[in-house]
C-alpha positions as protocol buffer text, in pm:
chain_id: "A"
residue {
  index: 1
  type: UNK
  ca { x: 994 y: -2967 z: -5792 }
}
residue {
  index: 2
  type: UNK
  ca { x: 1287 y: -2998 z: -6032 }
}
residue {
  index: 3
  type: UNK
  ca { x: 1507 y: -3165 z: -5772 }
}
residue {
  index: 4
  type: UNK
  ca { x: 1253 y: -3440 z: -5703 }
}
residue {
  index: 5
  type: UNK
  ca { x: 1199 y: -3497 z: -6073 }
}
residue {
  index: 6
  type: UNK
  ca { x: 1571 y: -3539 z: -6130 }
}
residue {
  index: 7
  type: UNK
  ca { x: 1609 y: -3767 z: -5830 }
}
residue {
  index: 8
  type: UNK
  ca { x: 1329 y: -3992 z: -5948 }
}
residue {
  index: 9
  type: UNK
  ca { x: 1488 y: -4026 z: -6290 }
}
residue {
  index: 10
  type: UNK
  ca { x: 1774 y: -4232 z: -6146 }
}
residue {
  index: 11
  type: UNK
  ca { x: 1798 y: -4527 z: -5906 }
}
residue {
  index: 12
  type: UNK
  ca { x: 1809 y: -4425 z: -5543 }
}
residue {
  index: 13
  type: UNK
  ca { x: 2071 y: -4682 z: -5444 }
}
residue {
  index: 14
  type: UNK
  ca { x: 2218 y: -5013 z: -5547 }
}
residue {
  index: 15
  type: UNK
  ca { x: 2364 y: -5310 z: -5370 }
}
residue {
  index: 16
  type: UNK
  ca { x: 2275 y: -5451 z: -5031 }
}
residue {
  index: 17
  type: UNK
  ca { x: 2062 y: -5155 z: -4925 }
}
residue {
  index: 18
  type: UNK
  ca { x: 1876 y: -5109 z: -5256 }
}
residue {
  index: 19
  type: UNK
  ca { x: 1545 y: -5257 z: -5138 }
}
residue {
  index: 20
  type: UNK
  ca { x: 1496 y: -5016 z: -4848 }
}
residue {
  index: 21
  type: UNK
  ca { x: 1572 y: -4698 z: -5047 }
}
residue {
  index: 22
  type: UNK
  ca { x: 1333 y: -4821 z: -5315 }
}
residue {
  index: 23
  type: UNK
  ca { x: 1063 y: -4812 z: -5048 }
}
residue {
  index: 24
  type: UNK
  ca { x: 1148 y: -4446 z: -4983 }
}
residue {
  index: 25
  type: UNK
  ca { x: 1102 y: -4343 z: -5343 }
}
residue {
  index: 26
  type: UNK
  ca { x: 812 y: -4576 z: -5393 }
}
residue {
  index: 27
  type: UNK
  ca { x: 634 y: -4393 z: -5111 }
}
residue {
  index: 28
  type: UNK
  ca { x: 733 y: -4057 z: -5256 }
}
residue {
  index: 29
  type: UNK
  ca { x: 608 y: -4143 z: -5603 }
}
residue {
  index: 30
  type: UNK
  ca { x: 274 y: -4262 z: -5468 }
}
residue {
  index: 31
  type: UNK
  ca { x: 230 y: -3943 z: -5266 }
}
residue {
  index: 32
  type: UNK
  ca { x: 287 y: -4105 z: -4925 }
}
residue {
  index: 33
  type: UNK
  ca { x: 509 y: -3819 z: -4821 }
}
residue {
  index: 34
  type: UNK
  ca { x: 499 y: -3877 z: -4445 }
}
residue {
  index: 35
  type: UNK
  ca { x: 605 y: -4237 z: -4496 }
}
residue {
  index: 36
  type: UNK
  ca { x: 879 y: -4126 z: -4734 }
}
residue {
  index: 37
  type: UNK
  ca { x: 993 y: -3871 z: -4476 }
}
residue {
  index: 38
  type: UNK
  ca { x: 1022 y: -4133 z: -4202 }
}
residue {
  index: 39
  type: UNK
  ca { x: 1207 y: -4382 z: -4419 }
}
residue {
  index: 40
  type: UNK
  ca { x: 1440 y: -4117 z: -4563 }
}
residue {
  index: 41
  type: UNK
  ca { x: 1518 y: -3984 z: -4215 }
}
residue {
  index: 42
  type: UNK
  ca { x: 1624 y: -4332 z: -4103 }
}
residue {
  index: 43
  type: UNK
  ca { x: 1834 y: -4383 z: -4416 }
}
residue {
  index: 44
  type: UNK
  ca { x: 2003 y: -4045 z: -4374 }
}
residue {
  index: 45
  type: UNK
  ca { x: 2071 y: -4071 z: -4001 }
}
residue {
  index: 46
  type: UNK
  ca { x: 2161 y: -4439 z: -3975 }
}
residue {
  index: 47
  type: UNK
  ca { x: 2338 y: -4494 z: -4307 }
}
residue {
  index: 48
  type: UNK
  ca { x: 2439 y: -4144 z: -4417 }
}
residue {
  index: 49
  type: UNK
  ca { x: 2265 y: -4189 z: -4751 }
}
residue {
  index: 50
  type: UNK
  ca { x: 2306 y: -3868 z: -4951 }
}
residue {
  index: 51
  type: UNK
  ca { x: 2003 y: -3934 z: -5172 }
}
residue {
  index: 52
  type: UNK
  ca { x: 1789 y: -3964 z: -4861 }
}
residue {
  index: 53
  type: UNK
  ca { x: 1932 y: -3632 z: -4738 }
}
residue {
  index: 54
  type: UNK
  ca { x: 1845 y: -3464 z: -5067 }
}
residue {
  index: 55
  type: UNK
  ca { x: 1493 y: -3605 z: -5058 }
}
residue {
  index: 56
  type: UNK
  ca { x: 1448 y: -3472 z: -4704 }
}
residue {
  index: 57
  type: UNK
  ca { x: 1554 y: -3133 z: -4834 }
}
residue {
  index: 58
  type: UNK
  ca { x: 1294 y: -3157 z: -5107 }
}
residue {
  index: 59
  type: UNK
  ca { x: 1019 y: -3259 z: -4865 }
}
residue {
  index: 60
  type: UNK
  ca { x: 1095 y: -2964 z: -4637 }
}
residue {
  index: 61
  type: UNK
  ca { x: 1134 y: -2724 z: -4931 }
}
residue {
  index: 62
  type: UNK
  ca { x: 795 y: -2813 z: -5075 }
}
residue {
  index: 63
  type: UNK
  ca { x: 614 y: -2886 z: -4748 }
}
residue {
  index: 64
  type: UNK
  ca { x: 532 y: -3243 z: -4845 }
}
residue {
  index: 65
  type: UNK
  ca { x: 438 y: -3457 z: -4544 }
}
residue {
  index: 66
  type: UNK
  ca { x: 598 y: -3203 z: -4310 }
}
residue {
  index: 67
  type: UNK
  ca { x: 551 y: -2828 z: -4257 }
}
residue {
  index: 68
  type: UNK
  ca { x: 737 y: -2626 z: -4519 }
}
residue {
  index: 69
  type: UNK
  ca { x: 1069 y: -2514 z: -4372 }
}
residue {
  index: 70
  type: UNK
  ca { x: 1337 y: -2354 z: -4590 }
}
residue {
  index: 71
  type: UNK
  ca { x: 1598 y: -2356 z: -4315 }
}
residue {
  index: 72
  type: UNK
  ca { x: 1571 y: -2732 z: -4260 }
}
residue {
  index: 73
  type: UNK
  ca { x: 1559 y: -2791 z: -4635 }
}
residue {
  index: 74
  type: UNK
  ca { x: 1882 y: -2596 z: -4677 }
}
residue {
  index: 75
  type: UNK
  ca { x: 2046 y: -2793 z: -4395 }
}
residue {
  index: 76
  type: UNK
  ca { x: 1969 y: -3127 z: -4560 }
}
residue {
  index: 77
  type: UNK
  ca { x: 2068 y: -2999 z: -4905 }
}
residue {
  index: 78
  type: UNK
  ca { x: 2395 y: -2869 z: -4757 }
}
residue {
  index: 79
  type: UNK
  ca { x: 2472 y: -3207 z: -4598 }
}
residue {
  index: 80
  type: UNK
  ca { x: 2405 y: -3391 z: -4923 }
}
residue {
  index: 81
  type: UNK
  ca { x: 2592 y: -3137 z: -5135 }
}
residue {
  index: 82
  type: UNK
  ca { x: 2897 y: -3153 z: -4911 }
}
residue {
  index: 83
  type: UNK
  ca { x: 2898 y: -3529 z: -4974 }
}
residue {
  index: 84
  type: UNK
  ca { x: 2891 y: -3481 z: -5351 }
}
residue {
  index: 85
  type: UNK
  ca { x: 2523 y: -3505 z: -5448 }
}
residue {
  index: 86
  type: UNK
  ca { x: 2470 y: -3296 z: -5762 }
}
residue {
  index: 87
  type: UNK
  ca { x: 2092 y: -3268 z: -5713 }
}
residue {
  index: 88
  type: UNK
  ca { x: 2148 y: -3112 z: -5371 }
}
residue {
  index: 89
  type: UNK
  ca { x: 2405 y: -2875 z: -5520 }
}
residue {
  index: 90
  type: UNK
  ca { x: 2156 y: -2761 z: -5779 }
}
residue {
  index: 91
  type: UNK
  ca { x: 1886 y: -2717 z: -5516 }
}
residue {
  index: 92
  type: UNK
  ca { x: 2120 y: -2503 z: -5307 }
}
residue {
  index: 93
  type: UNK
  ca { x: 2202 y: -2293 z: -5613 }
}
residue {
  index: 94
  type: UNK
  ca { x: 1832 y: -2224 z: -5662 }
}
residue {
  index: 95
  type: UNK
  ca { x: 1787 y: -2145 z: -5292 }
}
residue {
  index: 96
  type: UNK
  ca { x: 2072 y: -1893 z: -5300 }
}
residue {
  index: 97
  type: UNK
  ca { x: 1947 y: -1738 z: -5623 }
}
residue {
  index: 98
  type: UNK
  ca { x: 1591 y: -1695 z: -5493 }
}
residue {
  index: 99
  type: UNK
  ca { x: 1685 y: -1585 z: -5141 }
}
residue {
  index: 100
  type: UNK
  ca { x: 1537 y: -1885 z: -4964 }
}
residue {
  index: 101
  type: UNK
  ca { x: 1680 y: -1971 z: -4620 }
}
residue {
  index: 102
  type: UNK
  ca { x: 1886 y: -1653 z: -4630 }
}
residue {
  index: 103
  type: UNK
  ca { x: 1956 y: -1347 z: -4844 }
}
residue {
  index: 104
  type: UNK
  ca { x: 1996 y: -1375 z: -5220 }
}
residue {
  index: 105
  type: UNK
  ca { x: 2353 y: -1461 z: -5309 }
}
residue {
  index: 106
  type: UNK
  ca { x: 2424 y: -1492 z: -5680 }
}
residue {
  index: 107
  type: UNK
  ca { x: 2792 y: -1565 z: -5619 }
}
residue {
  index: 108
  type: UNK
  ca { x: 2710 y: -1864 z: -5400 }
}
residue {
  index: 109
  type: UNK
  ca { x: 2445 y: -1974 z: -5649 }
}
residue {
  index: 110
  type: UNK
  ca { x: 2699 y: -1965 z: -5931 }
}
residue {
  index: 111
  type: UNK
  ca { x: 2948 y: -2172 z: -5731 }
}
residue {
  index: 112
  type: UNK
  ca { x: 2691 y: -2443 z: -5661 }
}
residue {
  index: 113
  type: UNK
  ca { x: 2582 y: -2440 z: -6025 }
}
residue {
  index: 114
  type: UNK
  ca { x: 2943 y: -2488 z: -6132 }
}
residue {
  index: 115
  type: UNK
  ca { x: 2984 y: -2778 z: -5889 }
}
residue {
  index: 116
  type: UNK
  ca { x: 2664 y: -2948 z: -6006 }
}
residue {
  index: 117
  type: UNK
  ca { x: 2746 y: -2890 z: -6373 }
}
residue {
  index: 118
  type: UNK
  ca { x: 3090 y: -3046 z: -6324 }
}
residue {
  index: 119
  type: UNK
  ca { x: 2912 y: -3360 z: -6204 }
}
residue {
  index: 120
  type: UNK
  ca { x: 2690 y: -3370 z: -6512 }
}
residue {
  index: 121
  type: UNK
  ca { x: 2374 y: -3193 z: -6394 }
}
residue {
  index: 122
  type: UNK
  ca { x: 2204 y: -3082 z: -6717 }
}
residue {
  index: 123
  type: UNK
  ca { x: 1997 y: -2794 z: -6575 }
}
residue {
  index: 124
  type: UNK
  ca { x: 2296 y: -2662 z: -6380 }
}
residue {
  index: 125
  type: UNK
  ca { x: 2507 y: -2663 z: -6696 }
}
residue {
  index: 126
  type: UNK
  ca { x: 2235 y: -2471 z: -6880 }
}
residue {
  index: 127
  type: UNK
  ca { x: 2193 y: -2212 z: -6605 }
}
residue {
  index: 128
  type: UNK
  ca { x: 2569 y: -2170 z: -6579 }
}
residue {
  index: 129
  type: UNK
  ca { x: 2588 y: -2115 z: -6955 }
}
residue {
  index: 130
  type: UNK
  ca { x: 2337 y: -1832 z: -6917 }
}
residue {
  index: 131
  type: UNK
  ca { x: 2567 y: -1666 z: -6663 }
}
residue {
  index: 132
  type: UNK
  ca { x: 2858 y: -1681 z: -6908 }
}
residue {
  index: 133
  type: UNK
  ca { x: 2634 y: -1531 z: -7177 }
}
residue {
  index: 134
  type: UNK
  ca { x: 2516 y: -1259 z: -6939 }
}
residue {
  index: 135
  type: UNK
  ca { x: 2872 y: -1168 z: -6845 }
}
residue {
  index: 136
  type: UNK
  ca { x: 2808 y: -1022 z: -6500 }
}
residue {
  index: 137
  type: UNK
  ca { x: 2914 y: -1282 z: -6243 }
}
residue {
  index: 138
  type: UNK
  ca { x: 3170 y: -1423 z: -6487 }
}
residue {
  index: 139
  type: UNK
  ca { x: 3349 y: -1260 z: -6779 }
}
residue {
  index: 140
  type: UNK
  ca { x: 3133 y: -1300 z: -7090 }
}
residue {
  index: 141
  type: UNK
  ca { x: 3257 y: -1613 z: -7264 }
}
residue {
  index: 142
  type: UNK
  ca { x: 3049 y: -1751 z: -7550 }
}
residue {
  index: 143
  type: UNK
  ca { x: 3288 y: -2042 z: -7611 }
}
residue {
  index: 144
  type: UNK
  ca { x: 3253 y: -2161 z: -7252 }
}
residue {
  index: 145
  type: UNK
  ca { x: 2877 y: -2103 z: -7270 }
}
residue {
  index: 146
  type: UNK
  ca { x: 2860 y: -2316 z: -7585 }
}
residue {
  index: 147
  type: UNK
  ca { x: 3051 y: -2598 z: -7413 }
}
residue {
  index: 148
  type: UNK
  ca { x: 2808 y: -2596 z: -7122 }
}
residue {
  index: 149
  type: UNK
  ca { x: 2508 y: -2582 z: -7354 }
}
residue {
  index: 150
  type: UNK
  ca { x: 2652 y: -2880 z: -7541 }
}
residue {
  index: 151
  type: UNK
  ca { x: 2674 y: -3080 z: -7218 }
}
residue {
  index: 152
  type: UNK
  ca { x: 2318 y: -2990 z: -7125 }
}
residue {
  index: 153
  type: UNK
  ca { x: 2184 y: -3048 z: -7476 }
}
residue {
  index: 154
  type: UNK
  ca { x: 2343 y: -3393 z: -7495 }
}
residue {
  index: 155
  type: UNK
  ca { x: 2168 y: -3478 z: -7168 }
}
residue {
  index: 156
  type: UNK
  ca { x: 1837 y: -3395 z: -7337 }
}
residue {
  index: 157
  type: UNK
  ca { x: 1763 y: -3046 z: -7203 }
}
residue {
  index: 158
  type: UNK
  ca { x: 1537 y: -2884 z: -7469 }
}
residue {
  index: 159
  type: UNK
  ca { x: 1616 y: -2528 z: -7354 }
}
residue {
  index: 160
  type: UNK
  ca { x: 1986 y: -2597 z: -7403 }
}
residue {
  index: 161
  type: UNK
  ca { x: 1919 y: -2759 z: -7741 }
}
residue {
  index: 162
  type: UNK
  ca { x: 1733 y: -2449 z: -7854 }
}
residue {
  index: 163
  type: UNK
  ca { x: 1997 y: -2209 z: -7722 }
}
residue {
  index: 164
  type: UNK
  ca { x: 2283 y: -2409 z: -7873 }
}
residue {
  index: 165
  type: UNK
  ca { x: 2095 y: -2410 z: -8202 }
}
residue {
  index: 166
  type: UNK
  ca { x: 2094 y: -2030 z: -8202 }
}
residue {
  index: 167
  type: UNK
  ca { x: 2469 y: -2037 z: -8132 }
}
residue {
  index: 168
  type: UNK
  ca { x: 2524 y: -2256 z: -8438 }
}
residue {
  index: 169
  type: UNK
  ca { x: 2296 y: -2035 z: -8647 }
}
residue {
  index: 170
  type: UNK
  ca { x: 2488 y: -1721 z: -8553 }
}
residue {
  index: 171
  type: UNK
  ca { x: 2837 y: -1872 z: -8519 }
}
residue {
  index: 172
  type: UNK
  ca { x: 2861 y: -1758 z: -8158 }
}
residue {
  index: 173
  type: UNK
  ca { x: 3101 y: -1961 z: -7945 }
}
residue {
  index: 174
  type: UNK
  ca { x: 3105 y: -2229 z: -8217 }
}
residue {
  index: 175
  type: UNK
  ca { x: 3160 y: -2237 z: -8592 }
}
residue {
  index: 176
  type: UNK
  ca { x: 2850 y: -2138 z: -8786 }
}
residue {
  index: 177
  type: UNK
  ca { x: 2657 y: -2451 z: -8886 }
}
residue {
  index: 178
  type: UNK
  ca { x: 2296 y: -2396 z: -9001 }
}
residue {
  index: 179
  type: UNK
  ca { x: 2232 y: -2769 z: -9043 }
}
residue {
  index: 180
  type: UNK
  ca { x: 2335 y: -2841 z: -8685 }
}
residue {
  index: 181
  type: UNK
  ca { x: 2120 y: -2551 z: -8567 }
}
residue {
  index: 182
  type: UNK
  ca { x: 1815 y: -2701 z: -8738 }
}
residue {
  index: 183
  type: UNK
  ca { x: 1893 y: -3047 z: -8601 }
}
residue {
  index: 184
  type: UNK
  ca { x: 1904 y: -2913 z: -8246 }
}
residue {
  index: 185
  type: UNK
  ca { x: 1584 y: -2715 z: -8292 }
}
residue {
  index: 186
  type: UNK
  ca { x: 1418 y: -3029 z: -8419 }
}
residue {
  index: 187
  type: UNK
  ca { x: 1517 y: -3217 z: -8103 }
}
residue {
  index: 188
  type: UNK
  ca { x: 1393 y: -2934 z: -7882 }
}
residue {
  index: 189
  type: UNK
  ca { x: 1070 y: -2907 z: -8081 }
}
residue {
  index: 190
  type: UNK
  ca { x: 996 y: -3274 z: -8016 }
}
residue {
  index: 191
  type: UNK
  ca { x: 1028 y: -3188 z: -7645 }
}
residue {
  index: 192
  type: UNK
  ca { x: 775 y: -2905 z: -7702 }
}
residue {
  index: 193
  type: UNK
  ca { x: 1007 y: -2610 z: -7657 }
}
residue {
  index: 194
  type: UNK
  ca { x: 793 y: -2338 z: -7815 }
}
residue {
  index: 195
  type: UNK
  ca { x: 1076 y: -2121 z: -7946 }
}
residue {
  index: 196
  type: UNK
  ca { x: 1234 y: -2427 z: -8106 }
}
residue {
  index: 197
  type: UNK
  ca { x: 901 y: -2524 z: -8262 }
}
residue {
  index: 198
  type: UNK
  ca { x: 890 y: -2185 z: -8433 }
}
residue {
  index: 199
  type: UNK
  ca { x: 1251 y: -2194 z: -8557 }
}
residue {
  index: 200
  type: UNK
  ca { x: 1217 y: -2552 z: -8679 }
}
residue {
  index: 201
  type: UNK
  ca { x: 887 y: -2471 z: -8851 }
}
residue {
  index: 202
  type: UNK
  ca { x: 1050 y: -2179 z: -9033 }
}
residue {
  index: 203
  type: UNK
  ca { x: 1329 y: -2410 z: -9149 }
}
residue {
  index: 204
  type: UNK
  ca { x: 1078 y: -2672 z: -9262 }
}
residue {
  index: 205
  type: UNK
  ca { x: 867 y: -2420 z: -9451 }
}
residue {
  index: 206
  type: UNK
  ca { x: 1169 y: -2276 z: -9633 }
}
residue {
  index: 207
  type: UNK
  ca { x: 1363 y: -2601 z: -9670 }
}
residue {
  index: 208
  type: UNK
  ca { x: 1665 y: -2454 z: -9490 }
}
residue {
  index: 209
  type: UNK
  ca { x: 1890 y: -2728 z: -9347 }
}
residue {
  index: 210
  type: UNK
  ca { x: 1606 y: -2980 z: -9364 }
}
residue {
  index: 211
  type: UNK
  ca { x: 1378 y: -3123 z: -9634 }
}
residue {
  index: 212
  type: UNK
  ca { x: 1106 y: -2873 z: -9723 }
}
residue {
  index: 213
  type: UNK
  ca { x: 769 y: -2967 z: -9573 }
}
residue {
  index: 214
  type: UNK
  ca { x: 512 y: -2689 z: -9566 }
}
residue {
  index: 215
  type: UNK
  ca { x: 240 y: -2906 z: -9411 }
}
residue {
  index: 216
  type: UNK
  ca { x: 460 y: -3012 z: -9119 }
}
residue {
  index: 217
  type: UNK
  ca { x: 564 y: -2650 z: -9076 }
}
residue {
  index: 218
  type: UNK
  ca { x: 202 y: -2536 z: -9066 }
}
residue {
  index: 219
  type: UNK
  ca { x: 121 y: -2794 z: -8799 }
}
residue {
  index: 220
  type: UNK
  ca { x: 411 y: -2675 z: -8584 }
}
residue {
  index: 221
  type: UNK
  ca { x: 318 y: -2309 z: -8630 }
}
residue {
  index: 222
  type: UNK
  ca { x: -36 y: -2391 z: -8520 }
}
residue {
  index: 223
  type: UNK
  ca { x: 92 y: -2575 z: -8214 }
}
residue {
  index: 224
  type: UNK
  ca { x: 310 y: -2281 z: -8110 }
}
residue {
  index: 225
  type: UNK
  ca { x: 38 y: -2031 z: -8196 }
}
residue {
  index: 226
  type: UNK
  ca { x: -205 y: -2204 z: -7960 }
}
residue {
  index: 227
  type: UNK
  ca { x: 56 y: -2164 z: -7687 }
}
residue {
  index: 228
  type: UNK
  ca { x: 59 y: -1788 z: -7743 }
}
residue {
  index: 229
  type: UNK
  ca { x: 371 y: -1737 z: -7954 }
}
residue {
  index: 230
  type: UNK
  ca { x: 320 y: -1420 z: -8157 }
}
residue {
  index: 231
  type: UNK
  ca { x: 566 y: -1512 z: -8433 }
}
residue {
  index: 232
  type: UNK
  ca { x: 393 y: -1847 z: -8483 }
}
residue {
  index: 233
  type: UNK
  ca { x: 55 y: -1673 z: -8488 }
}
residue {
  index: 234
  type: UNK
  ca { x: 177 y: -1437 z: -8760 }
}
residue {
  index: 235
  type: UNK
  ca { x: 327 y: -1720 z: -8966 }
}
residue {
  index: 236
  type: UNK
  ca { x: 10 y: -1925 z: -8933 }
}
residue {
  index: 237
  type: UNK
  ca { x: -195 y: -1627 z: -9050 }
}
residue {
  index: 238
  type: UNK
  ca { x: 26 y: -1601 z: -9359 }
}
residue {
  index: 239
  type: UNK
  ca { x: -16 y: -1971 z: -9432 }
}
residue {
  index: 240
  type: UNK
  ca { x: -395 y: -1956 z: -9398 }
}
residue {
  index: 241
  type: UNK
  ca { x: -411 y: -1645 z: -9613 }
}
residue {
  index: 242
  type: UNK
  ca { x: -202 y: -1798 z: -9892 }
}
residue {
  index: 243
  type: UNK
  ca { x: -321 y: -2159 z: -9861 }
}
residue {
  index: 244
  type: UNK
  ca { x: 36 y: -2295 z: -9847 }
}
residue {
  index: 245
  type: UNK
  ca { x: 83 y: -2585 z: -9607 }
}
residue {
  index: 246
  type: UNK
  ca { x: -283 y: -2574 z: -9507 }
}
residue {
  index: 247
  type: UNK
  ca { x: -608 y: -2497 z: -9688 }
}
residue {
  index: 248
  type: UNK
  ca { x: -676 y: -2127 z: -9734 }
}
residue {
  index: 249
  type: UNK
  ca { x: -902 y: -1993 z: -9461 }
}
residue {
  index: 250
  type: UNK
  ca { x: -949 y: -1613 z: -9465 }
}
residue {
  index: 251
  type: UNK
  ca { x: -1146 y: -1612 z: -9139 }
}
residue {
  index: 252
  type: UNK
  ca { x: -879 y: -1803 z: -8947 }
}
residue {
  index: 253
  type: UNK
  ca { x: -608 y: -1597 z: -9116 }
}
residue {
  index: 254
  type: UNK
  ca { x: -779 y: -1281 z: -8992 }
}
residue {
  index: 255
  type: UNK
  ca { x: -814 y: -1424 z: -8644 }
}
residue {
  index: 256
  type: UNK
  ca { x: -448 y: -1513 z: -8607 }
}
residue {
  index: 257
  type: UNK
  ca { x: -332 y: -1189 z: -8767 }
}
residue {
  index: 258
  type: UNK
  ca { x: -533 y: -981 z: -8521 }
}
residue {
  index: 259
  type: UNK
  ca { x: -402 y: -1185 z: -8228 }
}
residue {
  index: 260
  type: UNK
  ca { x: -39 y: -1161 z: -8337 }
}
residue {
  index: 261
  type: UNK
  ca { x: -80 y: -790 z: -8408 }
}
residue {
  index: 262
  type: UNK
  ca { x: -214 y: -735 z: -8057 }
}
residue {
  index: 263
  type: UNK
  ca { x: 97 y: -907 z: -7927 }
}
residue {
  index: 264
  type: UNK
  ca { x: 326 y: -670 z: -8116 }
}
residue {
  index: 265
  type: UNK
  ca { x: 382 y: -835 z: -8455 }
}
residue {
  index: 266
  type: UNK
  ca { x: 362 y: -604 z: -8758 }
}
residue {
  index: 267
  type: UNK
  ca { x: 260 y: -737 z: -9100 }
}
residue {
  index: 268
  type: UNK
  ca { x: 146 y: -478 z: -9353 }
}
residue {
  index: 269
  type: UNK
  ca { x: 71 y: -744 z: -9616 }
}
residue {
  index: 270
  type: UNK
  ca { x: -175 y: -914 z: -9382 }
}
residue {
  index: 271
  type: UNK
  ca { x: -325 y: -576 z: -9289 }
}
residue {
  index: 272
  type: UNK
  ca { x: -395 y: -527 z: -9658 }
}
residue {
  index: 273
  type: UNK
  ca { x: -527 y: -883 z: -9695 }
}
residue {
  index: 274
  type: UNK
  ca { x: -776 y: -838 z: -9411 }
}
residue {
  index: 275
  type: UNK
  ca { x: -884 y: -494 z: -9534 }
}
residue {
  index: 276
  type: UNK
  ca { x: -977 y: -639 z: -9875 }
}
residue {
  index: 277
  type: UNK
  ca { x: -1190 y: -921 z: -9734 }
}
residue {
  index: 278
  type: UNK
  ca { x: -1570 y: -913 z: -9760 }
}
residue {
  index: 279
  type: UNK
  ca { x: -1721 y: -753 z: -9452 }
}
residue {
  index: 280
  type: UNK
  ca { x: -1878 y: -1078 z: -9329 }
}
residue {
  index: 281
  type: UNK
  ca { x: -1549 y: -1271 z: -9346 }
}
residue {
  index: 282
  type: UNK
  ca { x: -1364 y: -991 z: -9171 }
}
residue {
  index: 283
  type: UNK
  ca { x: -1633 y: -976 z: -8900 }
}
residue {
  index: 284
  type: UNK
  ca { x: -1614 y: -1353 z: -8849 }
}
residue {
  index: 285
  type: UNK
  ca { x: -1237 y: -1332 z: -8807 }
}
residue {
  index: 286
  type: UNK
  ca { x: -1272 y: -1049 z: -8557 }
}
residue {
  index: 287
  type: UNK
  ca { x: -1529 y: -1249 z: -8362 }
}
residue {
  index: 288
  type: UNK
  ca { x: -1300 y: -1554 z: -8355 }
}
residue {
  index: 289
  type: UNK
  ca { x: -1012 y: -1340 z: -8229 }
}
residue {
  index: 290
  type: UNK
  ca { x: -1213 y: -1163 z: -7959 }
}
residue {
  index: 291
  type: UNK
  ca { x: -1168 y: -1419 z: -7675 }
}
residue {
  index: 292
  type: UNK
  ca { x: -791 y: -1407 z: -7727 }
}
residue {
  index: 293
  type: UNK
  ca { x: -785 y: -1027 z: -7744 }
}
residue {
  index: 294
  type: UNK
  ca { x: -1000 y: -998 z: -7431 }
}
residue {
  index: 295
  type: UNK
  ca { x: -761 y: -1230 z: -7247 }
}
residue {
  index: 296
  type: UNK
  ca { x: -465 y: -1014 z: -7352 }
}
residue {
  index: 297
  type: UNK
  ca { x: -633 y: -707 z: -7204 }
}
residue {
  index: 298
  type: UNK
  ca { x: -674 y: -867 z: -6862 }
}
residue {
  index: 299
  type: UNK
  ca { x: -410 y: -757 z: -6610 }
}
residue {
  index: 300
  type: UNK
  ca { x: -185 y: -1038 z: -6490 }
}
residue {
  index: 301
  type: UNK
  ca { x: -309 y: -1198 z: -6168 }
}
């Protein structure tokens, strides 16, 4: 429900009619969806309020308070988008991309993304940047992609902050700037973007573009490892094997090495480390890793 989340982040209306729209979103936030539907319908039909139209689209799209109906959702989104509502534009872009309320139409999706991005929609700017990176619907243009990522990153989108950080690291679409890359990864890591947590942790551990802090790096690697990131799992295993940034723990090092290895990471030094451990320590590490390894073997549901 990205549209609803974005709508709720801003005031619904101001001025003489502010009190009544506040009732609409107050009902929505409290889960009184049928009440929100009735109030929003009146606002949309009697006063032409575009935010009410977008909310009606969201209620129909998600089946909240009314039966789920993509066609009606698209109608309300279309009305709001035609009147300049960026949230409705983004919702229509997602509908066209996913083939809801009609066949998939990437061209139409891209047009709505461009319209929403022009009005400052952070997620639309990020998604549009990905299209410029991909280079299929539009000519590949890393400079334009970087501009869009910048807009989205400044609005606080952690995915855009991470992606723009990689652009600065590689000098793609922008001048190479490792310090700026690390700064952006740090922002995205605070927002719990896992890839950014890993990149920022690597920078912290090595002291690249940021003050060296092995303990903080170890904590971030552990956080990302618990979320299933194989690179973080491998790095954490190295830290626990060497006792840098965290106390040495051969059993935990073995556990995380086996998990990361099962996920495709190769580390011959850790293979050798585990092979040289006493049999009981190695067995304890294998036992600790087993629940993770069993979960990896399960077919996706």
